[in-house]
Amino acid sequence: MKELIAESIDVFIQLVSELQKENGDLWFRGHANVEWKLIPRLYRRLKAGDNPREEDDDNREHFIRVGPSVTDVKPSDKWDWYFVMQHHGVPTRLLDWTESALIGLFFAVRENEAAHDAAVWILDPWELNGYVVKRKEVLPPGEPGL
């Protein structure tokens, strides 16, 4: 893991451009506080003794019951439900990532009141999958071997 510091948008864009030339397409996630870890909301809200699998299942089952009243989207499988839940603020085990560096930067600074340094996490999904599942490609949810 490498830490880079950008004190202006120009420097941020330059650093991202250099990383993209070296690595290809990247994913970005902005945090208003550099101290925040990459932990999905579901896990940030758990108390000692809570079972994350039960919480996740309960949240999904509840949203499947009430979801049609808040969205016109008709998910076809469990993964589609997760994406819709995430979009509507339900705590899930997913982390939102974007392919746009500037959107990641927006989320890093939009609620940052200069009390903390912000952070934009950058992920190479092909490299990650090469390390984790020995396939340097982005795999869709439910892909065999995951």
Short mmCIF file of C-alpha atoms in Angstrom, two decimals:
data_model
loop_
_atom_site.label_atom_id
_atom_site.label_comp_id
_atom_site.label_asym_id
_atom_site.label_seq_id
_atom_site.Cartn_x
_atom_site.Cartn_y
_atom_site.Cartn_z
CA MET A 1 0.00 0.00 0.00
CA LYS A 2 1.29 3.40 -0.98
CA GLU A 3 0.29 6.75 0.52
CA LEU A 4 0.29 9.82 -1.71
CA ILE A 5 -0.56 13.34 -0.59
CA ALA A 6 -2.32 15.94 -2.74
CA GLU A 7 -2.93 19.39 -1.35
CA SER A 8 -4.79 20.66 -4.41
CA ILE A 9 -7.17 19.32 -7.05
CA ASP A 10 -4.49 19.83 -9.71
CA VAL A 11 -2.02 17.64 -7.81
CA PHE A 12 -4.75 15.05 -7.11
CA ILE A 13 -5.62 14.81 -10.81
CA GLN A 14 -1.94 14.55 -11.74
CA LEU A 15 -1.33 11.75 -9.22
CA VAL A 16 -4.41 9.84 -10.36
CA SER A 17 -3.42 10.23 -14.02
CA GLU A 18 0.02 8.80 -13.29
CA LEU A 19 -1.47 5.87 -11.36
CA GLN A 20 -3.93 5.14 -14.17
CA LYS A 21 -1.10 5.15 -16.74
CA GLU A 22 0.76 2.58 -14.62
CA ASN A 23 -2.23 0.44 -13.60
CA GLY A 24 -5.14 1.01 -15.98
CA ASP A 25 -8.65 1.47 -14.65
CA LEU A 26 -8.92 2.04 -10.91
CA TRP A 27 -11.70 2.33 -8.36
CA PHE A 28 -12.02 5.17 -5.81
CA ARG A 29 -13.67 5.67 -2.42
CA GLY A 30 -13.66 8.97 -0.50
CA HIS A 31 -13.60 9.28 3.29
CA ALA A 32 -14.02 12.61 5.11
CA ASN A 33 -11.56 11.41 7.76
CA VAL A 34 -8.27 9.75 6.84
CA GLU A 35 -8.49 7.70 10.07
CA TRP A 36 -11.63 5.87 8.92
CA LYS A 37 -11.04 2.30 7.88
CA LEU A 38 -12.51 0.47 4.89
CA ILE A 39 -15.34 -1.18 6.82
CA PRO A 40 -18.87 -1.62 5.41
CA ARG A 41 -21.64 0.12 7.34
CA LEU A 42 -23.12 -3.20 8.51
CA TYR A 43 -19.92 -4.01 10.41
CA ARG A 44 -19.50 -0.48 11.80
CA ARG A 45 -22.92 -0.75 13.49
CA LEU A 46 -22.51 -4.19 15.11
CA LYS A 47 -22.32 -4.50 18.87
CA ALA A 48 -20.39 -7.15 20.76
CA GLY A 49 -22.09 -10.50 20.34
CA ASP A 50 -24.03 -9.52 17.20
CA ASN A 51 -23.94 -12.02 14.37
CA PRO A 52 -23.13 -10.16 11.13
CA ARG A 53 -24.68 -12.86 8.97
CA GLU A 54 -27.98 -12.69 10.89
CA GLU A 55 -27.99 -8.87 10.75
CA ASP A 56 -27.29 -8.97 7.02
CA ASP A 57 -30.03 -11.54 6.38
CA ASP A 58 -32.53 -9.62 8.56
CA ASN A 59 -31.77 -6.32 6.77
CA ARG A 60 -32.13 -7.92 3.34
CA GLU A 61 -35.37 -9.77 4.19
CA HIS A 62 -36.88 -6.60 5.67
CA PHE A 63 -35.89 -4.53 2.64
CA ILE A 64 -37.30 -7.14 0.24
CA ARG A 65 -40.65 -6.71 2.04
CA VAL A 66 -40.65 -2.87 2.11
CA GLY A 67 -38.38 -2.11 -0.87
CA PRO A 68 -41.14 -2.02 -3.48
CA SER A 69 -42.64 0.98 -1.66
CA VAL A 70 -39.44 3.04 -2.01
CA THR A 71 -38.18 2.05 -5.46
CA ASP A 72 -39.42 1.02 -8.88
CA VAL A 73 -36.38 -1.25 -9.34
CA LYS A 74 -37.28 -4.93 -9.40
CA PRO A 75 -34.15 -6.86 -8.36
CA SER A 76 -33.84 -10.31 -9.88
CA ASP A 77 -31.41 -11.86 -7.41
CA LYS A 78 -29.75 -11.41 -4.02
CA TRP A 79 -26.90 -9.28 -5.40
CA ASP A 80 -29.29 -6.89 -7.12
CA TRP A 81 -31.10 -6.49 -3.80
CA TYR A 82 -27.79 -5.59 -2.11
CA PHE A 83 -27.10 -2.86 -4.65
CA VAL A 84 -30.60 -1.37 -4.25
CA MET A 85 -30.33 -1.60 -0.46
CA GLN A 86 -26.95 0.17 -0.52
CA HIS A 87 -28.39 2.93 -2.71
CA HIS A 88 -31.19 3.48 -0.18
CA GLY A 89 -28.89 3.67 2.85
CA VAL A 90 -29.50 0.23 4.33
CA PRO A 91 -26.44 -1.09 6.21
CA THR A 92 -24.91 -3.83 4.04
CA ARG A 93 -21.61 -5.64 3.74
CA LEU A 94 -20.84 -3.70 0.57
CA LEU A 95 -18.52 -0.72 0.19
CA ASP A 96 -19.37 1.81 -2.52
CA TRP A 97 -16.59 2.40 -5.03
CA THR A 98 -16.60 4.56 -8.14
CA GLU A 99 -14.56 4.53 -11.32
CA SER A 100 -14.37 8.35 -11.14
CA ALA A 101 -11.53 9.86 -9.12
CA LEU A 102 -13.39 13.16 -8.85
CA ILE A 103 -16.51 11.49 -7.43
CA GLY A 104 -14.28 9.78 -4.86
CA LEU A 105 -12.77 13.19 -4.05
CA PHE A 106 -16.27 14.70 -3.75
CA PHE A 107 -17.24 12.15 -1.09
CA ALA A 108 -13.95 12.81 0.73
CA VAL A 109 -14.50 16.55 1.01
CA ARG A 110 -18.27 17.13 0.95
CA GLU A 111 -18.74 16.75 4.72
CA ASN A 112 -15.17 17.42 5.77
CA GLU A 113 -15.05 20.59 7.85
CA ALA A 114 -11.23 20.68 7.92
CA ALA A 115 -11.11 19.07 11.37
CA HIS A 116 -9.38 16.05 9.80
CA ASP A 117 -7.47 15.25 6.66
CA ALA A 118 -9.68 13.56 4.08
CA ALA A 119 -8.70 10.46 2.11
CA VAL A 120 -9.43 8.93 -1.25
CA TRP A 121 -8.76 5.21 -1.29
CA ILE A 122 -7.67 3.82 -4.64
CA LEU A 123 -8.12 0.17 -5.56
CA ASP A 124 -6.88 -1.80 -8.54
CA PRO A 125 -9.66 -4.42 -8.81
CA TRP A 126 -7.75 -6.59 -11.29
CA GLU A 127 -4.70 -6.74 -9.02
CA LEU A 128 -6.87 -7.50 -5.99
CA ASN A 129 -8.65 -10.36 -7.75
CA GLY A 130 -5.32 -11.66 -9.02
CA TYR A 131 -4.14 -11.84 -5.43
CA VAL A 132 -7.37 -13.17 -3.86
CA VAL A 133 -8.85 -15.51 -6.48
CA LYS A 134 -5.82 -15.87 -8.78
CA ARG A 135 -7.68 -14.26 -11.73
CA LYS A 136 -6.60 -10.79 -12.83
CA GLU A 137 -10.01 -9.67 -13.97
CA VAL A 138 -13.06 -8.02 -12.48
CA LEU A 139 -15.53 -10.77 -11.61
CA PRO A 140 -19.28 -10.19 -11.48
CA PRO A 141 -21.17 -11.15 -8.32
CA GLY A 142 -21.91 -14.86 -8.15
CA GLU A 143 -19.04 -15.77 -10.49
CA PRO A 144 -18.02 -19.42 -9.96
CA GLY A 145 -14.90 -19.66 -7.84
CA LEU A 146 -15.70 -16.70 -5.59
#
